[in-house]
Amino acid sequence: GNSVTQMEGPVTLSEEAFLTINCTYTATGYPSLFWYVQYPGEGLQLLLKATKADDKGSNKGFEATYRKETTSFHLEKGSVQVSDSAVYFCALYGQAGTALIFGKGTTLSVSS
Amino acid sequence: NAGVMQNPRHLVRRRGQEARLRCSPMKGHSHVYWYRQLPEEGLKFMVYLQKENIIDESGMPKERFSAEFPKEGPSILRIQQVVRGDSAAYFCASSPYSAKETQYFGPGTRLLVL
């Protein structure tokens, strides 16, 4: 079945450091891929998405490229801020699916 | 443009009581999804509904849990005879008919069973 695997956290960085959070997936066909962010005590916010191979999703300085050949959708940001501290979830929506399938989440902690 | 609304935000129940969680989708969205987040885990799909129809309940526990999305009013997730293992955050999401994969989440209801 479809699944998502994320790198385990926590990831601890200093402000302005480069961020990569790895995400790989297993799916049949061509799923859509997403990154969501969850701040403490809140719901999930859609951060970015990509719906086909080689698409790049971007938002608020975050980017992720849909790589079909490596079944990956790694999240990157060139310079993190303290306000980026949150839990990040990678998710997929299968071609024949009805629901999002989430990874376990990666906690990011950024210090000044 | 209001987002997905959920209430209550926090709910405390004693074992054996009933819990009712409500979700109002974004304006113009006709699809509602419920997910559960257990501590230190990602979200797990429970049920997908359209108005007056359950489309997919493959993630719903077979007993004690039910969901509805009536013609008028919010979607309701109902948990009967709650047990401590039901303690979790329950999130509702909605999507438009034209883009079911793009789901927008509410703030969640955090259920604590004593």
PDB file of C-alpha atoms in Angstrom:
ATOM      1  CA  GLY A   1       0.000   0.000   0.000  1.00  0.00           C
ATOM      2  CA  ASN A   2       0.892   3.654  -0.104  1.00  0.00           C
ATOM      3  CA  SER A   3       3.181   5.031   2.581  1.00  0.00           C
ATOM      4  CA  VAL A   4       5.353   8.005   3.512  1.00  0.00           C
ATOM      5  CA  THR A   5       8.656   7.914   5.367  1.00  0.00           C
ATOM      6  CA  GLN A   6      10.189  11.015   6.904  1.00  0.00           C
ATOM      7  CA  MET A   7      13.507  11.532   8.579  1.00  0.00           C
ATOM      8  CA  GLU A   8      13.224  11.290  12.322  1.00  0.00           C
ATOM      9  CA  GLY A   9      13.752  14.360  14.391  1.00  0.00           C
ATOM     10  CA  PRO A  10      14.184  16.440  16.238  1.00  0.00           C
ATOM     11  CA  VAL A  11      16.161  18.650  13.920  1.00  0.00           C
ATOM     12  CA  THR A  12      17.931  21.417  15.802  1.00  0.00           C
ATOM     13  CA  LEU A  13      19.383  24.359  13.876  1.00  0.00           C
ATOM     14  CA  SER A  14      20.674  27.839  14.495  1.00  0.00           C
ATOM     15  CA  GLU A  15      18.940  30.784  12.903  1.00  0.00           C
ATOM     16  CA  GLU A  16      19.911  31.314   9.243  1.00  0.00           C
ATOM     17  CA  ALA A  17      21.090  27.720   8.798  1.00  0.00           C
ATOM     18  CA  PHE A  18      20.084  25.625   5.789  1.00  0.00           C
ATOM     19  CA  LEU A  19      17.258  23.158   6.319  1.00  0.00           C
ATOM     20  CA  THR A  20      16.589  19.815   4.678  1.00  0.00           C
ATOM     21  CA  ILE A  21      13.910  17.401   5.841  1.00  0.00           C
ATOM     22  CA  ASN A  22      13.896  14.177   3.868  1.00  0.00           C
ATOM     23  CA  CYS A  23      10.700  12.537   2.693  1.00  0.00           C
ATOM     24  CA  THR A  24      10.321   9.439   0.534  1.00  0.00           C
ATOM     25  CA  TYR A  25       7.160   7.700  -0.515  1.00  0.00           C
ATOM     26  CA  THR A  26       5.807   4.440  -1.829  1.00  0.00           C
ATOM     27  CA  ALA A  27       2.809   4.616  -4.109  1.00  0.00           C
ATOM     28  CA  THR A  28       1.349   3.189  -7.259  1.00  0.00           C
ATOM     29  CA  GLY A  29       0.728   5.556 -10.102  1.00  0.00           C
ATOM     30  CA  TYR A  30       1.231   9.276  -9.701  1.00  0.00           C
ATOM     31  CA  PRO A  31       0.289  10.621  -6.283  1.00  0.00           C
ATOM     32  CA  SER A  32       0.107  14.268  -5.315  1.00  0.00           C
ATOM     33  CA  LEU A  33       2.614  15.280  -2.625  1.00  0.00           C
ATOM     34  CA  PHE A  34       2.298  17.787   0.198  1.00  0.00           C
ATOM     35  CA  TRP A  35       4.111  19.373   3.102  1.00  0.00           C
ATOM     36  CA  TYR A  36       2.073  20.531   6.074  1.00  0.00           C
ATOM     37  CA  VAL A  37       3.304  22.464   9.121  1.00  0.00           C
ATOM     38  CA  GLN A  38       1.861  22.239  12.624  1.00  0.00           C
ATOM     39  CA  TYR A  39       2.634  24.854  15.250  1.00  0.00           C
ATOM     40  CA  PRO A  40       2.178  23.919  18.921  1.00  0.00           C
ATOM     41  CA  GLY A  41      -1.458  23.480  19.866  1.00  0.00           C
ATOM     42  CA  GLU A  42      -2.714  24.215  16.370  1.00  0.00           C
ATOM     43  CA  GLY A  43      -4.002  22.392  13.341  1.00  0.00           C
ATOM     44  CA  LEU A  44      -2.085  21.602  10.184  1.00  0.00           C
ATOM     45  CA  GLN A  45      -1.409  24.313   7.663  1.00  0.00           C
ATOM     46  CA  LEU A  46      -0.774  23.469   4.045  1.00  0.00           C
ATOM     47  CA  LEU A  47       2.761  24.654   3.291  1.00  0.00           C
ATOM     48  CA  LEU A  48       3.248  23.556  -0.309  1.00  0.00           C
ATOM     49  CA  LYS A  49       2.265  20.899  -2.794  1.00  0.00           C
ATOM     50  CA  ALA A  50       3.252  19.304  -6.095  1.00  0.00           C
ATOM     51  CA  THR A  51       0.943  17.273  -8.273  1.00  0.00           C
ATOM     52  CA  LYS A  52       3.229  15.783 -10.913  1.00  0.00           C
ATOM     53  CA  ALA A  53       6.805  14.695 -11.455  1.00  0.00           C
ATOM     54  CA  ASP A  54       9.431  17.474 -11.543  1.00  0.00           C
ATOM     55  CA  ASP A  55       6.971  20.020 -10.154  1.00  0.00           C
ATOM     56  CA  LYS A  56       8.458  22.312  -7.524  1.00  0.00           C
ATOM     57  CA  GLY A  57       6.207  23.537  -4.741  1.00  0.00           C
ATOM     58  CA  SER A  58       7.264  26.666  -2.891  1.00  0.00           C
ATOM     59  CA  ASN A  59       5.933  28.940  -0.173  1.00  0.00           C
ATOM     60  CA  LYS A  60       7.423  31.274   2.464  1.00  0.00           C
ATOM     61  CA  GLY A  61      10.974  30.394   1.418  1.00  0.00           C
ATOM     62  CA  PHE A  62      10.355  26.639   1.606  1.00  0.00           C
ATOM     63  CA  GLU A  63      10.736  24.459  -1.479  1.00  0.00           C
ATOM     64  CA  ALA A  64      10.268  20.827  -2.404  1.00  0.00           C
ATOM     65  CA  THR A  65      10.651  19.084  -5.765  1.00  0.00           C
ATOM     66  CA  TYR A  66       8.649  16.003  -6.780  1.00  0.00           C
ATOM     67  CA  ARG A  67      11.271  13.449  -7.828  1.00  0.00           C
ATOM     68  CA  LYS A  68       9.656  10.418  -9.420  1.00  0.00           C
ATOM     69  CA  GLU A  69      12.953   8.615 -10.061  1.00  0.00           C
ATOM     70  CA  THR A  70      13.921   8.672  -6.384  1.00  0.00           C
ATOM     71  CA  THR A  71      10.335   8.743  -5.024  1.00  0.00           C
ATOM     72  CA  SER A  72      11.266  11.727  -2.886  1.00  0.00           C
ATOM     73  CA  PHE A  73       9.871  15.115  -1.911  1.00  0.00           C
ATOM     74  CA  HIS A  74      12.503  16.665   0.362  1.00  0.00           C
ATOM     75  CA  LEU A  75      11.698  19.967   2.069  1.00  0.00           C
ATOM     76  CA  GLU A  76      14.359  22.697   1.950  1.00  0.00           C
ATOM     77  CA  LYS A  77      14.811  26.252   3.143  1.00  0.00           C
ATOM     78  CA  GLY A  78      17.895  28.334   2.640  1.00  0.00           C
ATOM     79  CA  SER A  79      17.801  30.306   5.896  1.00  0.00           C
ATOM     80  CA  VAL A  80      15.570  29.241   8.780  1.00  0.00           C
ATOM     81  CA  GLN A  81      14.110  31.562  11.393  1.00  0.00           C
ATOM     82  CA  VAL A  82      13.101  30.960  14.997  1.00  0.00           C
ATOM     83  CA  SER A  83       9.492  31.289  13.873  1.00  0.00           C
ATOM     84  CA  ASP A  84       9.920  28.191  11.659  1.00  0.00           C
ATOM     85  CA  SER A  85      10.082  25.998  14.759  1.00  0.00           C
ATOM     86  CA  ALA A  86       7.227  23.521  14.325  1.00  0.00           C
ATOM     87  CA  VAL A  87       6.418  19.963  13.294  1.00  0.00           C
ATOM     88  CA  TYR A  88       6.547  19.290   9.560  1.00  0.00           C
ATOM     89  CA  PHE A  89       4.520  16.524   7.934  1.00  0.00           C
ATOM     90  CA  CYS A  90       5.023  15.059   4.493  1.00  0.00           C
ATOM     91  CA  ALA A  91       1.883  13.564   2.949  1.00  0.00           C
ATOM     92  CA  LEU A  92       0.646  11.968  -0.235  1.00  0.00           C
ATOM     93  CA  TYR A  93      -2.716  11.630  -1.904  1.00  0.00           C
ATOM     94  CA  GLY A  94      -2.872   8.526  -4.042  1.00  0.00           C
ATOM     95  CA  GLN A  95      -4.088   8.510  -7.599  1.00  0.00           C
ATOM     96  CA  ALA A  96      -7.060   6.381  -6.585  1.00  0.00           C
ATOM     97  CA  GLY A  97      -7.220   7.592  -3.017  1.00  0.00           C
ATOM     98  CA  THR A  98      -9.732   9.306  -0.835  1.00  0.00           C
ATOM     99  CA  ALA A  99      -7.487  10.506   1.979  1.00  0.00           C
ATOM    100  CA  LEU A 100      -4.072  11.897   2.749  1.00  0.00           C
ATOM    101  CA  ILE A 101      -1.408   9.520   4.014  1.00  0.00           C
ATOM    102  CA  PHE A 102       1.005  11.189   6.412  1.00  0.00           C
ATOM    103  CA  GLY A 103       4.510  10.591   7.578  1.00  0.00           C
ATOM    104  CA  LYS A 104       5.150  10.631  11.317  1.00  0.00           C
ATOM    105  CA  GLY A 105       6.324  14.217  11.319  1.00  0.00           C
ATOM    106  CA  THR A 106       9.674  15.896  11.933  1.00  0.00           C
ATOM    107  CA  THR A 107      10.118  18.389  14.746  1.00  0.00           C
ATOM    108  CA  LEU A 108      12.234  21.402  13.855  1.00  0.00           C
ATOM    109  CA  SER A 109      13.694  23.584  16.580  1.00  0.00           C
ATOM    110  CA  VAL A 110      15.494  26.793  15.585  1.00  0.00           C
ATOM    111  CA  SER A 111      17.453  28.806  18.125  1.00  0.00           C
ATOM    112  CA  SER A 112      18.687  32.381  17.869  1.00  0.00           C
TER     113      SER A 112
ATOM    114  CA  ASN B   1     -13.251  33.861   4.420  1.00  0.00           C
ATOM    115  CA  ALA B   2     -13.485  31.622   7.464  1.00  0.00           C
ATOM    116  CA  GLY B   3     -11.442  28.460   7.510  1.00  0.00           C
ATOM    117  CA  VAL B   4     -12.455  25.076   8.817  1.00  0.00           C
ATOM    118  CA  MET B   5     -14.103  25.440  12.211  1.00  0.00           C
ATOM    119  CA  GLN B   6     -14.030  22.827  14.916  1.00  0.00           C
ATOM    120  CA  ASN B   7     -15.538  22.792  18.358  1.00  0.00           C
ATOM    121  CA  PRO B   8     -14.938  22.292  21.088  1.00  0.00           C
ATOM    122  CA  ARG B   9     -11.196  22.873  21.011  1.00  0.00           C
ATOM    123  CA  HIS B  10     -10.734  20.862  24.175  1.00  0.00           C
ATOM    124  CA  LEU B  11     -12.992  18.168  25.562  1.00  0.00           C
ATOM    125  CA  VAL B  12     -12.639  16.206  28.770  1.00  0.00           C
ATOM    126  CA  ARG B  13     -14.713  13.074  29.295  1.00  0.00           C
ATOM    127  CA  ARG B  14     -14.746  10.293  31.857  1.00  0.00           C
ATOM    128  CA  ARG B  15     -14.573   6.703  30.739  1.00  0.00           C
ATOM    129  CA  GLY B  16     -17.946   5.499  29.499  1.00  0.00           C
ATOM    130  CA  GLN B  17     -19.243   8.931  28.492  1.00  0.00           C
ATOM    131  CA  GLU B  18     -19.972  10.098  24.965  1.00  0.00           C
ATOM    132  CA  ALA B  19     -17.909  12.611  23.014  1.00  0.00           C
ATOM    133  CA  ARG B  20     -19.324  14.708  20.168  1.00  0.00           C
ATOM    134  CA  LEU B  21     -16.953  16.630  17.959  1.00  0.00           C
ATOM    135  CA  ARG B  22     -18.186  19.164  15.427  1.00  0.00           C
ATOM    136  CA  CYS B  23     -16.717  20.415  12.197  1.00  0.00           C
ATOM    137  CA  SER B  24     -17.892  23.121   9.810  1.00  0.00           C
ATOM    138  CA  PRO B  25     -16.043  23.003   6.470  1.00  0.00           C
ATOM    139  CA  MET B  26     -14.755  26.000   4.587  1.00  0.00           C
ATOM    140  CA  LYS B  27     -17.364  27.839   2.590  1.00  0.00           C
ATOM    141  CA  GLY B  28     -17.886  26.179  -0.746  1.00  0.00           C
ATOM    142  CA  HIS B  29     -16.298  22.881   0.304  1.00  0.00           C
ATOM    143  CA  SER B  30     -18.452  19.795  -0.011  1.00  0.00           C
ATOM    144  CA  HIS B  31     -16.028  17.153   1.261  1.00  0.00           C
ATOM    145  CA  VAL B  32     -15.152  16.533   4.896  1.00  0.00           C
ATOM    146  CA  TYR B  33     -12.472  14.251   6.323  1.00  0.00           C
ATOM    147  CA  TRP B  34     -11.721  13.241   9.900  1.00  0.00           C
ATOM    148  CA  TYR B  35      -8.225  12.309  11.061  1.00  0.00           C
ATOM    149  CA  ARG B  36      -6.894  11.259  14.435  1.00  0.00           C
ATOM    150  CA  GLN B  37      -3.475  12.150  15.813  1.00  0.00           C
ATOM    151  CA  LEU B  38      -2.187  10.055  18.648  1.00  0.00           C
ATOM    152  CA  PRO B  39       0.709  11.389  20.753  1.00  0.00           C
ATOM    153  CA  GLU B  40       4.044  11.371  18.910  1.00  0.00           C
ATOM    154  CA  GLU B  41       2.431  10.071  15.730  1.00  0.00           C
ATOM    155  CA  GLY B  42       1.270  11.415  12.416  1.00  0.00           C
ATOM    156  CA  LEU B  43      -2.331  11.782  11.411  1.00  0.00           C
ATOM    157  CA  LYS B  44      -4.364   8.717  10.541  1.00  0.00           C
ATOM    158  CA  PHE B  45      -7.400   8.882   8.291  1.00  0.00           C
ATOM    159  CA  MET B  46     -10.698   7.888   9.826  1.00  0.00           C
ATOM    160  CA  VAL B  47     -13.600   8.781   7.532  1.00  0.00           C
ATOM    161  CA  TYR B  48     -14.522  10.780   4.418  1.00  0.00           C
ATOM    162  CA  LEU B  49     -17.988  12.245   3.992  1.00  0.00           C
ATOM    163  CA  GLN B  50     -20.014  14.308   1.601  1.00  0.00           C
ATOM    164  CA  LYS B  51     -23.365  15.821   2.474  1.00  0.00           C
ATOM    165  CA  GLU B  52     -25.615  13.003   3.741  1.00  0.00           C
ATOM    166  CA  ASN B  53     -23.187  10.317   2.541  1.00  0.00           C
ATOM    167  CA  ILE B  54     -20.280   8.384   4.022  1.00  0.00           C
ATOM    168  CA  ILE B  55     -17.890   7.792   1.145  1.00  0.00           C
ATOM    169  CA  ASP B  56     -15.043   5.960   2.880  1.00  0.00           C
ATOM    170  CA  GLU B  57     -14.937   4.855   6.509  1.00  0.00           C
ATOM    171  CA  SER B  58     -12.079   2.401   6.165  1.00  0.00           C
ATOM    172  CA  GLY B  59     -10.085   4.076   8.933  1.00  0.00           C
ATOM    173  CA  MET B  60     -12.868   4.211  11.457  1.00  0.00           C
ATOM    174  CA  PRO B  61     -12.856   1.758  14.381  1.00  0.00           C
ATOM    175  CA  LYS B  62     -15.699  -0.711  13.928  1.00  0.00           C
ATOM    176  CA  GLU B  63     -17.273  -0.082  17.308  1.00  0.00           C
ATOM    177  CA  ARG B  64     -18.230   3.045  19.255  1.00  0.00           C
ATOM    178  CA  PHE B  65     -17.291   5.507  16.496  1.00  0.00           C
ATOM    179  CA  SER B  66     -19.689   7.069  14.021  1.00  0.00           C
ATOM    180  CA  ALA B  67     -19.742  10.097  11.758  1.00  0.00           C
ATOM    181  CA  GLU B  68     -22.319  12.076   9.863  1.00  0.00           C
ATOM    182  CA  PHE B  69     -22.527  15.133   7.648  1.00  0.00           C
ATOM    183  CA  PRO B  70     -26.166  16.161   7.466  1.00  0.00           C
ATOM    184  CA  LYS B  71     -27.761  18.280   4.793  1.00  0.00           C
ATOM    185  CA  GLU B  72     -27.844  21.201   7.222  1.00  0.00           C
ATOM    186  CA  GLY B  73     -25.303  21.839   9.928  1.00  0.00           C
ATOM    187  CA  PRO B  74     -21.827  20.664  10.768  1.00  0.00           C
ATOM    188  CA  SER B  75     -20.254  17.260  10.454  1.00  0.00           C
ATOM    189  CA  ILE B  76     -20.284  15.305  13.711  1.00  0.00           C
ATOM    190  CA  LEU B  77     -17.823  12.675  14.902  1.00  0.00           C
ATOM    191  CA  ARG B  78     -19.362  10.727  17.750  1.00  0.00           C
ATOM    192  CA  ILE B  79     -17.507   8.451  20.126  1.00  0.00           C
ATOM    193  CA  GLN B  80     -19.643   6.395  22.464  1.00  0.00           C
ATOM    194  CA  GLN B  81     -18.445   4.917  25.758  1.00  0.00           C
ATOM    195  CA  VAL B  82     -15.035   6.553  25.531  1.00  0.00           C
ATOM    196  CA  VAL B  83     -11.941   4.779  26.823  1.00  0.00           C
ATOM    197  CA  ARG B  84      -8.549   6.194  27.755  1.00  0.00           C
ATOM    198  CA  GLY B  85      -7.108   5.054  24.426  1.00  0.00           C
ATOM    199  CA  ASP B  86      -9.454   7.467  22.655  1.00  0.00           C
ATOM    200  CA  SER B  87      -7.458  10.394  24.060  1.00  0.00           C
ATOM    201  CA  ALA B  88      -6.033  12.131  21.011  1.00  0.00           C
ATOM    202  CA  ALA B  89      -6.332  15.174  18.801  1.00  0.00           C
ATOM    203  CA  TYR B  90      -9.092  14.861  16.215  1.00  0.00           C
ATOM    204  CA  PHE B  91      -8.745  16.970  13.109  1.00  0.00           C
ATOM    205  CA  CYS B  92     -11.303  17.758  10.493  1.00  0.00           C
ATOM    206  CA  ALA B  93     -10.337  18.797   6.971  1.00  0.00           C
ATOM    207  CA  SER B  94     -12.348  19.947   4.005  1.00  0.00           C
ATOM    208  CA  SER B  95     -11.744  20.191   0.299  1.00  0.00           C
ATOM    209  CA  PRO B  96     -13.564  21.512  -2.734  1.00  0.00           C
ATOM    210  CA  TYR B  97     -15.186  19.100  -5.148  1.00  0.00           C
ATOM    211  CA  SER B  98     -12.740  20.057  -7.894  1.00  0.00           C
ATOM    212  CA  ALA B  99      -9.567  19.388  -5.874  1.00  0.00           C
ATOM    213  CA  LYS B 100     -10.224  16.666  -3.320  1.00  0.00           C
ATOM    214  CA  GLU B 101      -6.513  16.146  -2.727  1.00  0.00           C
ATOM    215  CA  THR B 102      -5.979  19.672  -1.400  1.00  0.00           C
ATOM    216  CA  GLN B 103      -7.340  19.511   2.119  1.00  0.00           C
ATOM    217  CA  TYR B 104      -7.516  22.356   4.607  1.00  0.00           C
ATOM    218  CA  PHE B 105      -7.462  21.510   8.272  1.00  0.00           C
ATOM    219  CA  GLY B 106      -9.262  22.880  11.269  1.00  0.00           C
ATOM    220  CA  PRO B 107      -7.573  23.616  14.598  1.00  0.00           C
ATOM    221  CA  GLY B 108      -8.561  20.236  16.022  1.00  0.00           C
ATOM    222  CA  THR B 109     -10.369  18.985  19.099  1.00  0.00           C
ATOM    223  CA  ARG B 110      -8.143  17.629  21.826  1.00  0.00           C
ATOM    224  CA  LEU B 111     -10.001  14.884  23.658  1.00  0.00           C
ATOM    225  CA  LEU B 112      -8.828  13.786  27.066  1.00  0.00           C
ATOM    226  CA  VAL B 113     -10.465  10.751  28.656  1.00  0.00           C
ATOM    227  CA  LEU B 114     -10.008  10.488  32.401  1.00  0.00           C
TER     228      LEU B 114
END
